[in-house]
mmCIF file of C-alpha atoms in Angstrom:
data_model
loop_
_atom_site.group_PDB
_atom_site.id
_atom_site.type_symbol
_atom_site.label_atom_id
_atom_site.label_comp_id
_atom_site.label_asym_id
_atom_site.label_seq_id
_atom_site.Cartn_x
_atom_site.Cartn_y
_atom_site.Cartn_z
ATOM 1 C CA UNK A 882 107.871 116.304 120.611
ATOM 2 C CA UNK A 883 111.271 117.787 121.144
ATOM 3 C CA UNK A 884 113.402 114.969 122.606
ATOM 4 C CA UNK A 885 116.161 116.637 124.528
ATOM 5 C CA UNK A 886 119.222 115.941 127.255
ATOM 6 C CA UNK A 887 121.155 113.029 125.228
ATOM 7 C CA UNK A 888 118.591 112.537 122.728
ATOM 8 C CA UNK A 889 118.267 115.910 121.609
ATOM 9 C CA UNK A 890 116.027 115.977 118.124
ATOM 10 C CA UNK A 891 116.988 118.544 116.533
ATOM 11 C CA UNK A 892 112.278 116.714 118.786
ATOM 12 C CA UNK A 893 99.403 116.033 112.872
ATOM 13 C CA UNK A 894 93.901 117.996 104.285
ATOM 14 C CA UNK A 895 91.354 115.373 104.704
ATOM 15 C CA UNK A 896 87.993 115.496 106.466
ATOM 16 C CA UNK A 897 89.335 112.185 108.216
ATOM 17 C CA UNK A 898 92.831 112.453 108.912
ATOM 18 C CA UNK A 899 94.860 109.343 106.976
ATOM 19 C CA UNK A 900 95.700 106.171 109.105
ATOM 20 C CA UNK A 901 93.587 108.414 111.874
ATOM 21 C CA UNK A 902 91.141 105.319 113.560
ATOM 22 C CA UNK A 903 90.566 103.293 116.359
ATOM 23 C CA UNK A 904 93.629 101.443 117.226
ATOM 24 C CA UNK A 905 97.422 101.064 118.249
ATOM 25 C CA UNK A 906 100.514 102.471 116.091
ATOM 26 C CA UNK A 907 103.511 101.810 117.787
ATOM 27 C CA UNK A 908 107.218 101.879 117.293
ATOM 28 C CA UNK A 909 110.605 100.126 118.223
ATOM 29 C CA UNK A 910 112.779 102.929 119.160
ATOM 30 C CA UNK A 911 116.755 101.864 118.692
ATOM 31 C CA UNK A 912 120.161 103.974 119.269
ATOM 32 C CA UNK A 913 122.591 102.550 117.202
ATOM 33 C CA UNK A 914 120.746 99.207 116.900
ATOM 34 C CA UNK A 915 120.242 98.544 120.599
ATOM 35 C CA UNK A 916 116.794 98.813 121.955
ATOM 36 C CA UNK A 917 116.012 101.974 124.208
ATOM 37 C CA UNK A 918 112.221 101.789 124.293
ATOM 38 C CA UNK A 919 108.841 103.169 122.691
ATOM 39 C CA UNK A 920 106.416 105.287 121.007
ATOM 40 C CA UNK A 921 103.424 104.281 120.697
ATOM 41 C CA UNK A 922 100.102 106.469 119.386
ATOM 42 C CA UNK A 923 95.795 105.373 120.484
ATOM 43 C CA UNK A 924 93.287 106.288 118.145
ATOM 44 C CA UNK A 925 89.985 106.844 119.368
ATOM 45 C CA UNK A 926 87.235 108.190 117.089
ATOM 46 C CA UNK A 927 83.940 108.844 117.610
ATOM 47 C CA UNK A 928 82.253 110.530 114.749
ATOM 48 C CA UNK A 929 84.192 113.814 113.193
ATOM 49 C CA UNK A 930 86.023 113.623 117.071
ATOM 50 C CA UNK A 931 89.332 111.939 116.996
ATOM 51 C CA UNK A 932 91.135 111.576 120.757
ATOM 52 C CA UNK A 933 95.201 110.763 120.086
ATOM 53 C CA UNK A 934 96.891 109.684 123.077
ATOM 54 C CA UNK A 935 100.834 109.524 122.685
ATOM 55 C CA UNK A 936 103.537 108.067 124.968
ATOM 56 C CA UNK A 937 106.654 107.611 124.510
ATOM 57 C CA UNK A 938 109.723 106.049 127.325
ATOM 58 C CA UNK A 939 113.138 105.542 126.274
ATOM 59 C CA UNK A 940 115.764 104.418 128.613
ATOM 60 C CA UNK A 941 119.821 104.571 127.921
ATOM 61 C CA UNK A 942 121.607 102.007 129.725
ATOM 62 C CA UNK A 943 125.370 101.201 130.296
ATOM 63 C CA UNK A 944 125.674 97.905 131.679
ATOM 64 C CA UNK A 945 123.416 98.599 134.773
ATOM 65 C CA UNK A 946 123.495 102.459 134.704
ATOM 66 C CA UNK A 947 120.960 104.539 133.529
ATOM 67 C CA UNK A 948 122.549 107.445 131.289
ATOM 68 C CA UNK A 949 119.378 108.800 130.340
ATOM 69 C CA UNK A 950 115.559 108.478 130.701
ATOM 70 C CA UNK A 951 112.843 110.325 128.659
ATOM 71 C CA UNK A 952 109.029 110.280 129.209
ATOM 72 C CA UNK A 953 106.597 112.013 126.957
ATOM 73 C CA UNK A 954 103.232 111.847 127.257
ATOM 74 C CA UNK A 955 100.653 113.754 125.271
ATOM 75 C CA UNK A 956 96.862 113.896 124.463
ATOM 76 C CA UNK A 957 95.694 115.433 121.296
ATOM 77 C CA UNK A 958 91.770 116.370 120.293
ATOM 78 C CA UNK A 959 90.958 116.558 116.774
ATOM 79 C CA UNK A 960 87.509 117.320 114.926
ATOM 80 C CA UNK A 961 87.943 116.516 111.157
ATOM 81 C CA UNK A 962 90.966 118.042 110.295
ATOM 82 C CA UNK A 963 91.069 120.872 112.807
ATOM 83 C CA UNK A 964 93.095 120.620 115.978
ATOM 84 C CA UNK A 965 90.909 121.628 118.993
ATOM 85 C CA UNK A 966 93.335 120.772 121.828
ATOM 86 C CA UNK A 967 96.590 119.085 123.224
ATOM 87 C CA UNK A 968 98.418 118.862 126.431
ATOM 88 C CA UNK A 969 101.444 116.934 126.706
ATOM 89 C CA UNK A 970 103.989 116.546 130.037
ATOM 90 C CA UNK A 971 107.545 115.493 129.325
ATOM 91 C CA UNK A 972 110.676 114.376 132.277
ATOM 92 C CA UNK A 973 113.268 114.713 130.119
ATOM 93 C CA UNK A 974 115.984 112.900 132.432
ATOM 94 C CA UNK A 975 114.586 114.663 135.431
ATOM 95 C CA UNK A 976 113.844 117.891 134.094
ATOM 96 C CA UNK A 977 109.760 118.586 133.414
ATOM 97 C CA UNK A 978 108.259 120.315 130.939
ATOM 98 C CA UNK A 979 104.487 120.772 130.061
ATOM 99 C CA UNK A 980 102.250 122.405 127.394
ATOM 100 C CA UNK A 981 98.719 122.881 126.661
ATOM 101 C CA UNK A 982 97.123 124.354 123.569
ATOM 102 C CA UNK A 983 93.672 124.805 122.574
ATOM 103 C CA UNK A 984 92.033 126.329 119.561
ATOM 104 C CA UNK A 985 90.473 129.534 119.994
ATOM 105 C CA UNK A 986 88.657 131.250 116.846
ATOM 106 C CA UNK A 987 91.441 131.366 113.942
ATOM 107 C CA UNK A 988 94.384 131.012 116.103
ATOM 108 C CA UNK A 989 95.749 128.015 118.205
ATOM 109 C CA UNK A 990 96.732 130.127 122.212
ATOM 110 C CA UNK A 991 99.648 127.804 123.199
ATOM 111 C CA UNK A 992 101.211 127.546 126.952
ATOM 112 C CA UNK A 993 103.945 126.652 128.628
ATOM 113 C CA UNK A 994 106.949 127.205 130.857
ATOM 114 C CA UNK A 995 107.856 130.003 128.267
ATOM 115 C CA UNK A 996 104.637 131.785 128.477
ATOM 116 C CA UNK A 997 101.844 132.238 126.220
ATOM 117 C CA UNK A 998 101.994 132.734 122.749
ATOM 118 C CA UNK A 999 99.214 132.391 119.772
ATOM 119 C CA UNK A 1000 99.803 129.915 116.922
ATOM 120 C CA UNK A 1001 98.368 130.137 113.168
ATOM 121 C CA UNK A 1002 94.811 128.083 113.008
ATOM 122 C CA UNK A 1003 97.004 126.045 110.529
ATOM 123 C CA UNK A 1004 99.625 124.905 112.751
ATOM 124 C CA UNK A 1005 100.092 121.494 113.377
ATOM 125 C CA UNK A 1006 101.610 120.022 116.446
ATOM 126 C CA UNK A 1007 105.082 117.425 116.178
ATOM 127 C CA UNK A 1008 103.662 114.648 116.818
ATOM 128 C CA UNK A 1009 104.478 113.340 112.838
ATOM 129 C CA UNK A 1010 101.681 110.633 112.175
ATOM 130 C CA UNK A 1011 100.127 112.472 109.510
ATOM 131 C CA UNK A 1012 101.788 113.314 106.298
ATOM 132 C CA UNK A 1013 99.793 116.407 105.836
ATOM 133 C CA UNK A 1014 101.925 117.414 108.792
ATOM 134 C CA UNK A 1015 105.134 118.172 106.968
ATOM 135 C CA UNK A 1016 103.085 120.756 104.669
ATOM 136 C CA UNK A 1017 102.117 122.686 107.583
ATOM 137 C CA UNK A 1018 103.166 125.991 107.837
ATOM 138 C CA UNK A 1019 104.294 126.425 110.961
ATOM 139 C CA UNK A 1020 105.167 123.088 113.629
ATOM 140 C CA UNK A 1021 104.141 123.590 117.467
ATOM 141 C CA UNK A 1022 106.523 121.722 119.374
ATOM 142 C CA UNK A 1023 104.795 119.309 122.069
ATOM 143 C CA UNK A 1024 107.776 119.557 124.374
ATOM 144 C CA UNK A 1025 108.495 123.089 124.718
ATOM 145 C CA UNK A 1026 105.597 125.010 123.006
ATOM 146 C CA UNK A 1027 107.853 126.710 120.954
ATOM 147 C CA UNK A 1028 106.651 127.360 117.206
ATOM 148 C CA UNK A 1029 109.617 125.626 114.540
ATOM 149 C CA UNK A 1030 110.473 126.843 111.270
ATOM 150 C CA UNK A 1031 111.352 124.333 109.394
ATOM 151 C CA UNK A 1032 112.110 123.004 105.710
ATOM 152 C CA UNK A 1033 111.089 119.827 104.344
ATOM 153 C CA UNK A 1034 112.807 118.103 101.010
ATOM 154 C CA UNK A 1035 111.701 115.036 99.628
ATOM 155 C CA UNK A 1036 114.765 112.467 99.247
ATOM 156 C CA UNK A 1037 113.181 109.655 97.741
ATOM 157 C CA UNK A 1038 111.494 106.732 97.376
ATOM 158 C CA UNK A 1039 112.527 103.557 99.159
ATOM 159 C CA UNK A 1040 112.036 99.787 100.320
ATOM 160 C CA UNK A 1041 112.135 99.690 104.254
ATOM 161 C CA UNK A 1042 111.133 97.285 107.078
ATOM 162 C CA UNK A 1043 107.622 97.836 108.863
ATOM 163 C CA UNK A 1044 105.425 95.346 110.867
ATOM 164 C CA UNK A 1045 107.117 92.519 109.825
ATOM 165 C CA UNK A 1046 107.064 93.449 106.035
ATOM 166 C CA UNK A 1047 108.896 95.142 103.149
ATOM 167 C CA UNK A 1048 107.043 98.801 102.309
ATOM 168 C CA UNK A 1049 107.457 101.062 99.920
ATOM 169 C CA UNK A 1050 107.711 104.650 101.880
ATOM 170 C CA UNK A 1051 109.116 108.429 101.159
ATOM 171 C CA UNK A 1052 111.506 109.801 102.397
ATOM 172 C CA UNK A 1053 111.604 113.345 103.385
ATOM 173 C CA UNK A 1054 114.708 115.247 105.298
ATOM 174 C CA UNK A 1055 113.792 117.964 108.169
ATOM 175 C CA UNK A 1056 116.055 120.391 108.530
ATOM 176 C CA UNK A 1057 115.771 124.185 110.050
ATOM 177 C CA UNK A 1058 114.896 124.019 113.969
ATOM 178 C CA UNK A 1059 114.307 120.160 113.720
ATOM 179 C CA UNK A 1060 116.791 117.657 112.463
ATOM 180 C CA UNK A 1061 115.735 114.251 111.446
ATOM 181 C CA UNK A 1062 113.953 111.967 108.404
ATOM 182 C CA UNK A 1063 110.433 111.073 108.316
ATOM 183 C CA UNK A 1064 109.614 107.971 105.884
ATOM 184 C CA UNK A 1065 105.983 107.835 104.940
ATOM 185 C CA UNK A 1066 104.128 104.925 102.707
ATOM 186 C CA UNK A 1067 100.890 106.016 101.134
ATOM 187 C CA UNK A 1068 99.591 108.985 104.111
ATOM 188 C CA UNK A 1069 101.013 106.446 107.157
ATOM 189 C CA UNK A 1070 104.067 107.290 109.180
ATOM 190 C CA UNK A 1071 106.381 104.514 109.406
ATOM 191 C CA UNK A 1072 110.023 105.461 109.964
ATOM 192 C CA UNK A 1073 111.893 108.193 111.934
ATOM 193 C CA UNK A 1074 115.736 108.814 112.386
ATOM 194 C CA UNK A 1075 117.619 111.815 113.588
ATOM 195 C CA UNK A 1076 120.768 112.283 115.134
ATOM 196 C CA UNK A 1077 121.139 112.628 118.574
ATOM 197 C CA UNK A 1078 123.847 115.098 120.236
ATOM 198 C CA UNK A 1079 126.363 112.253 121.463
ATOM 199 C CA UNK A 1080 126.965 111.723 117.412
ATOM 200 C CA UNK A 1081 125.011 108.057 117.892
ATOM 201 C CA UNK A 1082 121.702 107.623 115.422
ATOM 202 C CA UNK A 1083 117.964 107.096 116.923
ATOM 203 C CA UNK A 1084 115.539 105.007 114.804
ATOM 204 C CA UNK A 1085 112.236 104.519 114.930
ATOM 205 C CA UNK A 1086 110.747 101.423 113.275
ATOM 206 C CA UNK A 1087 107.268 100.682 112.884
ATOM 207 C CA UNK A 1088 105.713 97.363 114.867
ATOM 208 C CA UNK A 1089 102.368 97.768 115.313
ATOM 209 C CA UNK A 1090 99.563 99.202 113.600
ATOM 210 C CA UNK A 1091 95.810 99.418 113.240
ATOM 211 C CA UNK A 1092 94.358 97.234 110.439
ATOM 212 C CA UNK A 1093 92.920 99.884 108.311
ATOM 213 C CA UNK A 1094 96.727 101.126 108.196
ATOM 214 C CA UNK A 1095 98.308 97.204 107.858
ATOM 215 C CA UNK A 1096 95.656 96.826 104.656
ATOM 216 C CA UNK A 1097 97.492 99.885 103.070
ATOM 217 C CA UNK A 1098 100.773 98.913 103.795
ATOM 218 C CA UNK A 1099 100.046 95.129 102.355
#
C-alpha cells in the first residue's frame, strides 16, 4: 500500500510462502509513540491456494479532532508462490482509490483510476509480509496501481520488540519511489517505519501472530 494525505509512505521463492498460514498477523501502528491504529493480515490456506486479506485504519487525532483518517483494505490470491489476483480499495482521508490485478499468462494486467497497465509475472504487490518481496523486481503498489522502482540495502542486524518478546530481525532501508525500513527475523515481517510528510515518524510494531510464525520468532 501507498499510504498518502498526512501519512504519505514514500506506501508478497518458496513453494509455500514463509510465515504464509492460517492465522492473524497484526500490528500496532504509532506516530511518534502515540497510537493511531492497525494493520492487520488473515491467512487462509487451503492446499497450494493461499487467500490474504489485509486491512489497515489509522486515525490522527488532536484532542477531539480528526486530522486524518486512512482505510485500506485489500484481498490477495496466491497459488504456491505465484500471485493470481488482488483487489484492494483505499479512503485515504476522503479521497478513494481502488485497484484490481489478476494474472494473465506471463504478465500480471493491473487496473485502476490510472488505467490499465501490464506488470512482469514476477512482480510482487506492497503488501511487505514476505521477505522474498524486497528481491522482487519490480513492486505493484496496492494503493495506486502504479509499478515502483525501488532499491533495497541491507542495514543490519538488530534486537527489537515483537509480540511481547526480544527478536533478532534485519534491517533493510527502501529507498527510490518508496521511503521506509522493513525489519525481518528469519522470512517473517515484523517491523516497519517510514517517515511521514509532516516530518513525524510512523512505526509499525508487531502484536500478533500465527503460531507457526511465534515458534520461529521464540
Amino acid at each position: 500500500m501507498l499510504l498518502g494525505g498526512l501519512l504519505a509512505v514514500p506506501v508478497t521463492a518458496m513453494a509455500r510462502s514463509a510465515g504464509a498460514e492460517t492465522g492473524v498477523q497484526a500490528f500496532a501502528v504509532d506516530r511518534n509513540g502515540s497510537p493511531i491504529g492497525h494493520h492487520r493480515l488473515s491467512f487462509a490456506r487451503n492446499g497450494d491456494r493461499l487467500d490474504v486479506a489485509i486491512d489497515i485504519a489509522l486515525e490522527v487525532k488532536l484532542a477531539f479532532l480528526t486530522l486524518y483518517r486512512y482505510r485500506h483494505q485489500n484481498r490477495e490470491v496466491w497459488e504456491g508462490d505465484r500471485l493470481v489476483s488482488f483487489t484492494s480499495s483505499t479512503d485515504d482521508n476522503g479521497t478513494p482509490h481502488r485497484v484490481s490485478a489478476r494474472r494473465s499468462g506471463d504478465v500480471i494486467l493491473v487496473e485502476s483510476g490510472g488505467g490499465r497497465i501490464e506488470a512482469p509475472g514476477d512482480a510482487l504487490p506492497t503488501t511487505y509480509w514476505q521477505r522474498r518481496f524486497l528481491d522482487a523486481p519490480t513492486w505493484i503498489d496496492t494503493q495506486s496501481g502504479r509499478l515502483l522502482s525501488c532499491t533495497v540495502t541491507p542495514r543490519g542486524s538488530a534486537q527489537i520488540d515483537a509480540v511481547g518478546q526480544n527478536v533478532a530481525a534485519d534491517r533493510f532501508a527502501v529507498t527510490g519511489d518508496l521511503t521506509l525500513d522493513l525489519w525481518y527475523a528469519a522470512e517473517h515481517w515484523v517491523k516497519l517505519e517510514f517517515p511521514a510528510s509532516d516530518g513525524s515518524t510512523i512505526g509499525y510494531m508487531l502484536d500478533r501472530a500465527p503460531p507457526q510464525v511465534l515458534a520461529a520468532l521464540g
